[in-house]
XYZ file of C-alpha atoms in Angstrom:
674
model
C 89.169 128.655 126.151
C 92.089 130.467 124.482
C 91.195 129.565 121.529
C 88.024 130.272 121.800
C 88.800 134.282 122.146
C 90.786 133.854 118.883
C 87.970 132.632 116.934
C 86.148 135.789 118.678
C 88.856 138.194 117.882
C 88.891 136.888 114.415
C 85.606 137.133 113.908
C 85.255 140.885 114.418
C 87.982 141.736 112.252
C 86.534 139.519 109.742
C 82.733 140.967 109.849
C 82.817 144.291 111.616
C 79.535 145.456 110.460
C 75.934 144.170 112.331
C 74.639 143.809 108.435
C 76.411 140.756 107.905
C 74.246 137.966 108.682
C 75.121 135.800 112.187
C 74.728 131.949 110.748
C 78.188 132.836 109.194
C 79.870 133.280 112.854
C 77.954 129.908 113.904
C 78.840 128.413 110.738
C 82.768 128.724 112.253
C 82.023 128.512 115.607
C 80.025 125.171 114.401
C 83.081 123.264 113.783
C 84.728 123.876 116.986
C 82.059 123.105 119.711
C 80.020 120.214 117.713
C 82.771 118.222 118.396
C 85.062 119.805 120.652
C 84.588 117.606 123.839
C 85.081 114.702 121.954
C 89.614 116.246 121.164
C 91.839 114.735 122.705
C 95.022 116.091 124.838
C 97.182 114.718 121.327
C 100.599 116.642 121.503
C 102.564 116.617 118.455
C 106.274 117.429 118.662
C 107.347 119.644 116.064
C 105.060 119.703 113.520
C 105.405 123.356 111.804
C 102.323 122.915 109.201
C 99.171 122.022 108.299
C 96.946 121.310 105.623
C 95.083 124.463 104.440
C 93.765 127.198 101.543
C 92.127 129.888 100.191
C 89.437 130.876 97.724
C 90.111 133.811 95.193
C 94.295 133.339 95.925
C 95.582 133.043 92.855
C 96.103 136.693 91.714
C 97.314 136.665 94.424
C 100.072 134.590 93.073
C 100.940 136.319 90.184
C 104.724 135.266 89.929
C 103.370 131.686 90.429
C 103.468 129.454 86.573
C 99.875 127.847 85.976
C 97.760 126.288 83.267
C 94.601 125.037 82.753
C 92.750 122.251 81.492
C 91.644 123.333 77.962
C 87.948 123.257 77.368
C 87.829 121.354 74.023
C 90.238 118.890 75.802
C 87.534 118.865 78.497
C 84.374 117.899 76.385
C 86.534 115.185 74.013
C 87.536 112.933 76.795
C 84.751 111.946 79.856
C 86.718 108.629 80.476
C 89.137 110.347 80.862
C 90.707 111.229 84.479
C 93.109 114.112 85.719
C 96.187 111.922 85.803
C 95.367 111.468 82.047
C 95.739 115.050 81.036
C 98.184 115.998 83.751
C 100.318 112.907 81.991
C 99.789 114.208 78.236
C 99.093 118.210 78.461
C 101.500 119.413 81.414
C 104.964 118.410 81.967
C 104.029 116.690 85.703
C 104.995 113.503 86.188
C 102.334 110.483 86.972
C 103.338 107.069 88.013
C 100.640 104.560 86.845
C 100.166 100.980 88.653
C 98.720 100.060 86.096
C 95.466 101.016 82.994
C 93.439 102.797 85.503
C 94.773 101.773 88.502
C 96.851 104.492 91.142
C 98.473 107.156 89.643
C 100.003 109.928 91.965
C 102.351 112.902 91.057
C 105.384 114.337 91.119
C 105.442 118.023 89.697
C 109.230 119.252 90.052
C 110.611 116.570 91.103
C 109.123 116.325 94.303
C 106.752 112.664 95.889
C 103.482 112.199 95.399
C 102.087 113.309 98.231
C 103.979 117.221 97.792
C 101.196 118.466 95.167
C 97.605 119.411 96.996
C 94.237 119.273 95.256
C 91.854 121.687 96.060
C 88.210 120.920 95.711
C 86.564 124.479 95.378
C 89.064 125.981 97.859
C 89.354 122.457 100.375
C 92.354 120.702 99.936
C 91.119 117.071 99.521
C 93.943 115.807 99.983
C 93.917 112.042 101.665
C 94.935 112.787 105.186
C 96.966 108.932 105.703
C 98.399 108.934 103.322
C 99.059 112.507 102.395
C 98.609 112.373 98.637
C 95.336 111.703 95.735
C 95.150 109.649 93.654
C 94.573 111.112 89.949
C 93.413 107.861 88.600
C 90.490 108.457 90.873
C 89.811 111.547 90.136
C 87.624 111.115 86.637
C 87.797 114.344 84.309
C 83.487 114.421 83.271
C 82.271 115.538 87.252
C 85.154 118.462 86.672
C 84.234 122.129 85.415
C 87.595 123.761 85.571
C 91.036 122.083 86.467
C 94.460 124.387 86.772
C 97.317 123.410 87.598
C 99.522 125.664 89.481
C 103.738 124.690 89.373
C 106.279 125.266 92.744
C 105.314 126.087 96.099
C 102.805 127.268 97.200
C 102.312 126.728 101.118
C 101.133 130.762 101.828
C 97.826 129.496 100.148
C 96.904 125.685 99.406
C 99.038 124.495 102.990
C 100.263 121.060 103.904
C 101.129 119.412 100.964
C 101.921 121.784 98.263
C 106.215 122.056 98.232
C 106.259 121.358 94.740
C 102.668 123.004 93.504
C 98.404 121.865 93.569
C 95.963 120.914 91.585
C 92.460 123.212 91.757
C 89.463 121.602 90.718
C 86.595 124.022 91.013
C 82.855 124.409 89.693
C 80.938 127.723 88.867
C 78.185 129.262 87.553
C 77.329 129.502 84.326
C 74.655 132.171 84.745
C 73.918 131.537 80.373
C 70.650 131.104 80.558
C 70.258 127.794 78.406
C 68.788 124.373 79.280
C 69.402 121.052 78.373
C 70.913 118.036 79.115
C 73.311 116.086 77.505
C 73.734 112.136 77.090
C 76.748 110.554 76.342
C 78.558 106.433 75.739
C 81.731 104.813 75.402
C 82.934 101.738 74.326
C 86.092 100.829 73.934
C 88.350 98.114 74.621
C 89.146 95.434 76.871
C 85.003 96.020 77.782
C 85.469 99.648 78.117
C 81.359 100.912 78.505
C 81.206 104.399 80.047
C 76.890 106.386 80.773
C 76.712 109.842 81.478
C 73.901 112.100 81.905
C 74.799 115.552 82.210
C 72.559 118.757 82.844
C 73.051 121.984 83.094
C 69.344 124.727 83.961
C 70.162 128.250 84.250
C 67.711 130.384 85.213
C 66.894 133.610 86.430
C 68.087 134.224 89.795
C 68.576 129.963 90.290
C 71.194 127.401 88.446
C 71.502 123.446 88.130
C 74.023 121.578 86.934
C 74.374 117.863 87.528
C 76.238 115.112 86.635
C 76.203 111.462 86.583
C 78.150 108.633 85.354
C 79.336 105.022 85.686
C 82.614 103.935 84.025
C 83.605 99.746 83.374
C 86.265 98.493 82.132
C 87.377 94.774 81.983
C 90.375 95.251 81.683
C 91.522 92.344 80.199
C 94.256 93.360 77.995
C 97.006 91.180 76.662
C 101.206 92.891 77.050
C 104.294 90.976 76.494
C 104.749 89.283 80.137
C 109.078 90.330 80.721
C 109.361 88.188 83.351
C 109.212 85.258 81.610
C 111.988 84.040 78.883
C 111.668 84.721 75.813
C 108.288 87.651 76.997
C 106.130 85.234 75.529
C 101.816 87.374 75.040
C 99.310 87.417 78.184
C 96.302 88.968 79.220
C 96.140 91.344 81.814
C 94.572 89.778 85.471
C 92.708 91.426 88.270
C 92.817 94.349 86.471
C 88.923 95.362 86.300
C 87.694 98.272 87.362
C 84.147 100.564 87.866
C 82.916 103.626 89.123
C 80.156 105.431 89.793
C 80.154 109.572 90.386
C 78.279 112.280 90.484
C 78.245 116.107 91.353
C 75.221 117.912 91.667
C 76.047 122.059 92.437
C 72.450 124.555 93.419
C 72.777 128.044 92.490
C 71.246 131.077 94.129
C 71.236 134.631 93.053
C 68.791 136.608 95.179
C 70.757 140.296 93.527
C 73.751 141.091 91.273
C 75.638 141.087 94.800
C 74.916 138.068 96.667
C 75.541 134.285 95.549
C 74.991 131.251 97.390
C 75.670 127.734 96.865
C 75.526 124.415 97.635
C 78.508 121.743 96.416
C 78.322 118.306 96.471
C 80.853 115.844 94.574
C 80.408 111.816 95.155
C 81.886 108.008 94.410
C 82.177 104.667 94.120
C 84.961 102.558 92.836
C 85.152 98.497 93.330
C 89.340 97.815 92.260
C 91.022 94.538 91.354
C 94.578 95.854 91.793
C 96.172 94.838 88.836
C 99.348 92.863 89.773
C 102.930 92.417 88.761
C 103.686 90.859 85.983
C 105.250 88.162 87.622
C 102.385 87.642 89.729
C 99.948 88.166 87.035
C 98.931 84.063 86.770
C 99.115 83.997 90.935
C 95.748 84.336 92.205
C 97.142 84.516 96.129
C 98.798 87.345 95.652
C 95.822 89.250 93.918
C 93.948 92.947 95.980
C 91.028 94.448 95.917
C 89.754 98.219 97.292
C 86.510 99.577 97.385
C 86.176 103.646 97.900
C 83.673 105.873 99.037
C 83.865 109.206 99.066
C 81.355 112.248 99.297
C 82.504 115.620 99.576
C 79.711 118.702 100.753
C 79.810 122.455 100.613
C 77.806 125.413 101.709
C 79.462 128.618 100.419
C 78.691 132.125 101.299
C 79.646 135.356 98.608
C 78.409 138.897 99.244
C 80.064 142.108 97.589
C 80.063 145.304 98.398
C 81.426 148.378 97.359
C 85.237 147.633 97.540
C 85.179 144.525 99.555
C 83.436 141.535 100.294
C 83.812 138.485 102.381
C 83.638 134.853 101.533
C 82.482 131.454 103.863
C 81.990 128.420 103.667
C 80.943 125.300 105.367
C 82.174 121.907 104.580
C 82.046 117.752 105.160
C 84.698 115.991 103.780
C 84.269 111.885 103.859
C 86.520 109.443 102.714
C 86.454 105.465 103.389
C 88.374 102.535 101.552
C 88.349 98.681 102.385
C 91.845 97.371 101.402
C 91.076 92.958 100.211
C 87.481 93.348 102.848
C 89.565 92.759 105.848
C 91.206 96.182 106.783
C 89.161 99.791 106.874
C 90.234 103.183 106.246
C 88.082 106.258 106.869
C 88.266 109.582 107.882
C 86.341 112.487 108.547
C 86.581 116.582 107.972
C 84.563 119.318 109.241
C 85.358 122.383 107.428
C 85.052 126.625 107.764
C 86.158 128.727 106.544
C 85.264 132.298 106.765
C 87.632 135.144 104.685
C 87.048 138.673 103.907
C 88.556 141.042 100.926
C 89.673 144.733 100.526
C 90.202 147.046 97.895
C 91.770 150.459 98.648
C 93.063 151.919 95.282
C 95.507 150.128 93.770
C 95.817 147.881 96.484
C 93.713 144.665 97.406
C 94.403 142.202 100.307
C 92.732 139.467 101.682
C 92.492 137.692 104.987
C 90.863 135.175 106.705
C 90.704 131.613 109.008
C 90.160 128.018 108.569
C 89.409 125.477 110.869
C 89.502 121.502 109.958
C 88.042 118.935 113.016
C 88.986 115.648 112.316
C 88.574 112.120 113.169
C 89.287 108.762 111.938
C 88.603 105.268 111.957
C 91.361 103.331 111.184
C 92.065 99.246 111.845
C 95.926 100.004 111.383
C 95.796 103.200 114.670
C 95.492 102.153 117.855
C 92.761 104.457 118.802
C 90.704 106.665 116.823
C 91.791 110.150 116.496
C 90.419 113.865 116.737
C 92.833 116.733 115.420
C 91.756 119.964 115.138
C 93.532 122.795 113.048
C 93.998 126.295 112.490
C 95.424 128.572 110.277
C 95.554 132.564 109.540
C 96.421 133.549 106.995
C 96.651 137.226 104.438
C 97.576 137.703 101.375
C 98.844 141.469 100.004
C 98.806 142.080 96.368
C 100.067 146.721 95.044
C 100.073 148.108 91.957
C 103.122 150.386 92.313
C 102.290 151.050 88.699
C 100.478 150.139 85.304
C 103.657 147.853 84.952
C 105.112 146.800 88.551
C 103.305 144.936 91.118
C 104.493 142.819 94.677
C 101.919 140.171 96.239
C 103.144 140.114 99.759
C 101.584 137.104 101.136
C 101.795 134.666 104.455
C 100.155 132.314 106.424
C 99.847 130.592 110.833
C 99.099 126.918 111.383
C 98.177 126.051 114.300
C 97.601 122.094 115.161
C 95.669 121.438 118.574
C 96.729 124.935 119.863
C 100.719 123.727 118.804
C 101.884 127.223 116.737
C 104.125 126.254 113.717
C 106.221 128.383 112.162
C 105.165 131.048 109.206
C 104.978 130.410 105.850
C 105.784 133.503 103.762
C 105.652 133.987 99.671
C 107.306 137.155 98.284
C 106.168 137.841 94.737
C 107.233 140.380 91.831
C 106.132 140.793 88.778
C 107.187 144.188 85.994
C 105.921 144.470 82.794
C 107.950 145.843 79.663
C 105.479 146.035 77.393
C 101.597 145.666 78.786
C 99.470 146.677 75.396
C 95.632 144.925 74.242
C 97.759 143.043 71.172
C 101.369 142.697 73.409
C 102.839 141.981 76.368
C 105.969 140.613 77.340
C 106.889 140.938 81.238
C 109.712 139.239 84.104
C 108.941 137.854 86.870
C 109.980 135.968 90.380
C 109.070 134.809 93.550
C 110.441 132.638 97.421
C 108.923 131.074 99.181
C 108.571 128.522 102.746
C 107.093 125.537 101.793
C 106.401 123.302 104.150
C 104.141 119.215 104.938
C 103.077 117.881 107.920
C 103.477 114.493 108.611
C 100.953 112.032 107.558
C 98.487 110.859 110.029
C 100.314 107.444 108.682
C 103.904 108.630 110.321
C 103.030 109.803 113.786
C 99.878 106.813 113.880
C 100.542 103.610 112.569
C 100.604 101.567 114.899
C 104.192 99.677 116.319
C 105.872 101.710 113.449
C 104.671 105.676 114.555
C 107.470 108.081 115.093
C 105.850 110.839 117.479
C 109.423 112.487 116.680
C 109.251 113.449 113.308
C 109.845 116.909 112.041
C 107.780 118.857 109.119
C 109.354 118.921 105.934
C 111.003 122.310 104.393
C 111.655 123.205 102.011
C 112.728 126.573 100.852
C 112.187 127.767 96.984
C 112.006 130.242 94.356
C 111.511 130.905 90.018
C 112.349 133.368 87.740
C 110.184 133.738 84.703
C 109.654 135.073 81.755
C 106.079 135.725 79.678
C 105.731 136.714 76.066
C 102.004 136.988 74.190
C 101.406 138.381 70.569
C 98.130 139.042 68.990
C 98.274 138.930 64.981
C 95.490 139.558 62.786
C 95.163 136.192 62.387
C 96.947 133.897 64.813
C 97.635 134.309 68.520
C 100.972 133.567 70.119
C 102.005 132.591 73.740
C 105.445 131.959 74.645
C 106.827 130.825 78.639
C 110.040 129.940 80.171
C 110.877 129.467 83.864
C 113.952 128.613 85.455
C 113.556 127.352 89.506
C 115.662 125.844 92.396
C 114.333 124.164 95.522
C 115.421 122.534 98.122
C 114.228 120.201 100.051
C 115.021 119.321 104.325
C 114.088 116.359 106.031
C 112.529 114.639 103.379
C 110.066 111.410 105.284
C 110.502 108.284 104.756
C 109.449 105.067 105.183
C 112.885 102.737 106.115
C 113.999 99.146 107.870
C 114.072 99.494 112.166
C 115.668 96.058 112.699
C 112.035 93.558 111.872
C 109.442 96.345 111.167
C 109.226 99.684 108.864
C 109.371 103.088 110.869
C 108.994 106.549 108.762
C 112.557 109.033 108.858
C 113.287 112.535 108.202
C 116.076 110.591 106.043
C 116.607 112.386 102.935
C 117.560 115.396 101.307
C 117.089 117.180 98.534
C 118.129 119.575 95.948
C 115.629 120.329 92.751
C 116.687 122.391 89.619
C 114.487 122.735 86.664
C 113.117 124.673 83.335
C 110.043 124.646 82.000
C 109.072 125.642 78.143
C 106.309 126.225 76.561
C 104.834 127.963 73.312
C 101.205 127.992 72.366
C 99.670 129.284 68.402
C 96.274 129.229 67.991
C 93.751 130.921 65.068
C 92.869 134.519 66.257
C 88.755 133.793 65.328
C 88.217 137.052 66.754
C 89.489 138.804 63.307
C 89.107 135.580 61.259
C 86.765 135.809 57.907
C 86.349 132.810 57.421
C 85.081 130.749 60.765
C 84.489 127.417 59.449
C 88.338 126.934 60.472
C 89.615 126.689 63.842
C 92.725 125.845 65.273
C 94.984 125.639 68.296
C 99.233 124.125 68.717
C 101.148 123.903 71.855
C 104.105 122.279 72.933
C 105.538 121.795 76.810
C 109.090 121.008 77.737
C 110.515 120.040 81.645
C 113.639 119.425 82.312
C 114.189 118.287 86.257
C 116.944 117.754 87.888
C 115.887 115.719 91.766
C 119.140 115.377 92.702
C 120.242 113.679 96.067
C 122.319 115.165 98.686
C 124.613 113.442 101.420
C 127.444 114.631 103.597
C 130.649 113.918 102.604
C 130.490 111.715 106.249
C 128.189 109.834 106.077
C 127.749 106.093 105.240
C 125.605 106.098 101.959
C 127.796 108.817 100.167
C 127.559 107.249 97.322
C 124.036 108.166 96.548
C 124.946 112.072 96.689
C 123.649 113.552 93.679
C 121.909 110.838 92.267
C 118.309 111.272 90.750
C 115.147 110.305 92.578
C 113.628 107.180 92.029
C 110.629 108.079 89.565
C 111.889 111.585 88.563
C 112.490 111.662 84.277
C 114.858 114.244 83.948
C 113.448 114.998 80.511
C 109.499 115.569 79.659
C 108.322 116.987 75.984
C 104.568 116.763 75.206
C 102.625 118.237 72.175
C 98.512 119.013 71.926
C 96.991 119.699 68.194
C 93.432 120.612 67.941
C 91.662 121.291 64.374
C 88.166 121.618 63.389
C 87.001 122.529 59.777
C 82.544 123.358 59.498
C 81.920 120.181 61.757
C 84.261 118.144 61.927
C 86.995 117.822 63.624
C 90.457 116.011 65.435
C 93.049 116.506 68.325
C 95.856 114.544 68.647
C 98.063 114.937 72.039
C 101.951 113.180 72.360
C 103.833 112.866 75.191
C 107.562 111.738 76.045
C 109.299 110.508 79.297
C 112.486 109.771 79.711
C 114.350 107.381 81.599
C 113.492 106.870 84.833
C 115.568 104.848 87.900
C 114.252 102.680 90.402
C 115.906 102.872 92.870
C 117.979 105.762 93.919
C 121.516 104.754 93.612
C 120.350 104.973 89.640
C 122.440 101.548 88.498
C 121.678 100.842 84.967
C 120.164 97.482 84.769
C 116.375 95.716 84.042
C 115.777 96.028 87.917
C 117.032 99.423 88.375
C 116.171 101.677 85.093
C 112.945 101.683 82.898
C 113.891 103.038 79.631
C 112.023 105.846 78.097
C 108.694 105.856 76.540
C 106.418 107.663 74.368
C 102.341 107.193 73.324
C 99.722 109.564 71.873
C 95.519 109.685 71.701
C 94.324 109.994 68.521
C 90.682 111.866 68.262
C 88.266 112.167 65.092
C 85.236 113.515 65.212
C 81.608 115.545 63.209
C 79.161 117.402 65.309
C 75.984 117.059 63.329
C 73.255 120.372 64.058
C 69.525 121.272 62.798
C 68.576 124.833 62.739
C 71.658 125.625 64.090
C 71.599 123.391 67.138
C 73.849 120.813 68.036
C 71.262 117.348 68.149
C 74.616 114.777 68.133
C 78.557 114.538 68.233
C 79.684 111.583 67.358
C 83.747 110.835 68.029
C 86.512 107.974 67.024
C 90.018 107.759 69.667
C 92.427 105.580 68.917
C 94.913 105.153 72.408
C 98.541 104.661 72.380
C 98.210 104.706 68.332
C 102.412 104.106 68.680
C 101.141 100.621 70.028
C 104.001 100.790 72.260
C 104.961 98.359 74.869
C 105.993 100.691 78.054
C 106.099 100.195 81.640
C 105.711 103.512 83.321
C 105.949 101.237 86.792
C 108.264 98.492 87.043
C 106.411 95.156 85.854
C 102.886 96.968 85.451
C 101.777 96.440 81.962
C 100.475 98.758 80.111
C 98.080 98.012 77.501
C 99.270 98.754 73.910
C 96.926 100.503 70.950
C 93.642 100.599 71.462
C 90.304 102.257 70.285
C 87.041 103.571 71.727
C 84.041 104.833 70.473
C 81.736 108.193 71.387
C 78.451 109.794 71.474
C 76.591 112.588 72.779
C 73.016 113.913 72.145
C 72.571 117.185 73.830
C 68.547 117.172 74.295
C 67.737 121.073 74.614
C 64.056 121.260 77.246
C 61.999 124.270 76.251
C 58.424 123.590 77.559
C 59.544 122.754 81.102
C 61.787 125.813 81.682
C 58.969 128.574 80.019
C 56.968 127.277 82.777
C 59.394 127.938 85.813
C 60.165 131.245 84.066
C 56.537 131.991 85.081
C 57.306 131.701 88.997
C 60.688 134.477 87.757
C 62.978 131.813 89.297
């Protein structure tokens, strides 16, 4: 009964007005009581956080660095996944297990499970592994992607020690009605088809996307595990993915919005073998993934405050080798309220996640209830100085955990319409809960695991200048982080078991600049261009006690964490012709923690470049047809992202798109004032 009293108290805080519809409170209570009678009395030893997030939290993270995907890049690279964008356009490192295979992230020297992935305010990291497969998140289904750098547990919950990647869909309300057909053919049997529609009416908007992506993946590679590195054809690496999104928005008036958002996909994957096992069929494996995400969203805005309500269901299914099943269900309810009082803005709310599993590797079905309460505070002390204080309290199966705070501040030395210069810094405490696999894997579970605990801080400078012909942006950031009780799976006799084994000290710096044409003042509207460059230095060091038997591993760079990463992106358009180049360089990485400089212990740095060129065809000032040609790995680099996992040499693709403007049908709909 205690948790029901807490729910009632929070509901009264969030919705003191009797004018708020009763169904909002029902959404929250629903996931508490619908399955509550089946909850086991599981106890979790020393757990100290959960994976929960809020919405529209960016303004409270005023000192944290963030980077959004370029709309031009998004439009011209529909066959890529989110991992491809992160690898070629951000300092984040994506460890790829082959072409189109699993893509795990290392952001600011942290592990793959230390970056939260958020879909429209709801975390979607794997509950069993704690991480997200960025090779299984297609770009073509997304509208906005943002990379948030640095610890974000106060806003995003458990997995956000290194940062977060948010994927958002929003209504356009552009009163356009169109359908776009896109087709791509590429090397190694690739075929990509997509149909995308947007119907924006007075009160309603419908956004729909369906795509199918297939590749045989039989590319040639030099097998470095064989004598003289013979040229072979990659085996057992084909895959296909069907994916759809459907978003429906209803705006009865200017202050109210209802939304139904859904995202589903199915992927059949032949897991690419290592070079040494390329011809050994006994080692080949397959994997099937099914994912479904559905959300109801309600927003109501008043004179100086707003409310936000969400109810979501997430289903993730994985079948390995047609034998081993991993399935999880999540029922998420979220309530928030935001208030503005002069120069103060604050948001507070609560989140409930009910989890049910069906995992063959566990001894029993697992039920788990996760609740958290959060409050964000933003104070504009003056026109040039802002501070933000944020706090989050987490609960797992009625066990309270320590609070995760964040403090940020920003001071503007110059704040003009055409020029901005500011300094900012932030300090935060961040956590990561042991995954379900860590706690429940039969024969290996460790109930005594402690959460991973991190303290982080950063300081940054931002400069923006608007010249008559160009816009210039420059940003520099220095950060430090200390992570305690990093969880590793290690052999314990004849079995592997997770242990709080590692302490890690992270230091780094990031620099970026962007130059683009100022189209607002440009006399020549036919020419447009943009160029951006980023560099990251990352020192992620293992720390050992001087009395430790493995003290020789002290101050060694973590495996698959490059110290140096930089990338360059250039785009130019003249009239109807456009071209863009994306280039990235990744420094050397080590396979093992001892940083041994051998064939099996060190991977050389590599560079890749992709080049697109295309043309838009118009008729009566309307876009009728778009055609572009792509060269991937244009430098023909022979490289390994992950040890002995082959990557394709230079390859090609050609794409065309045809927007269809619908008029008669929507003129009919307009008669009904939709």
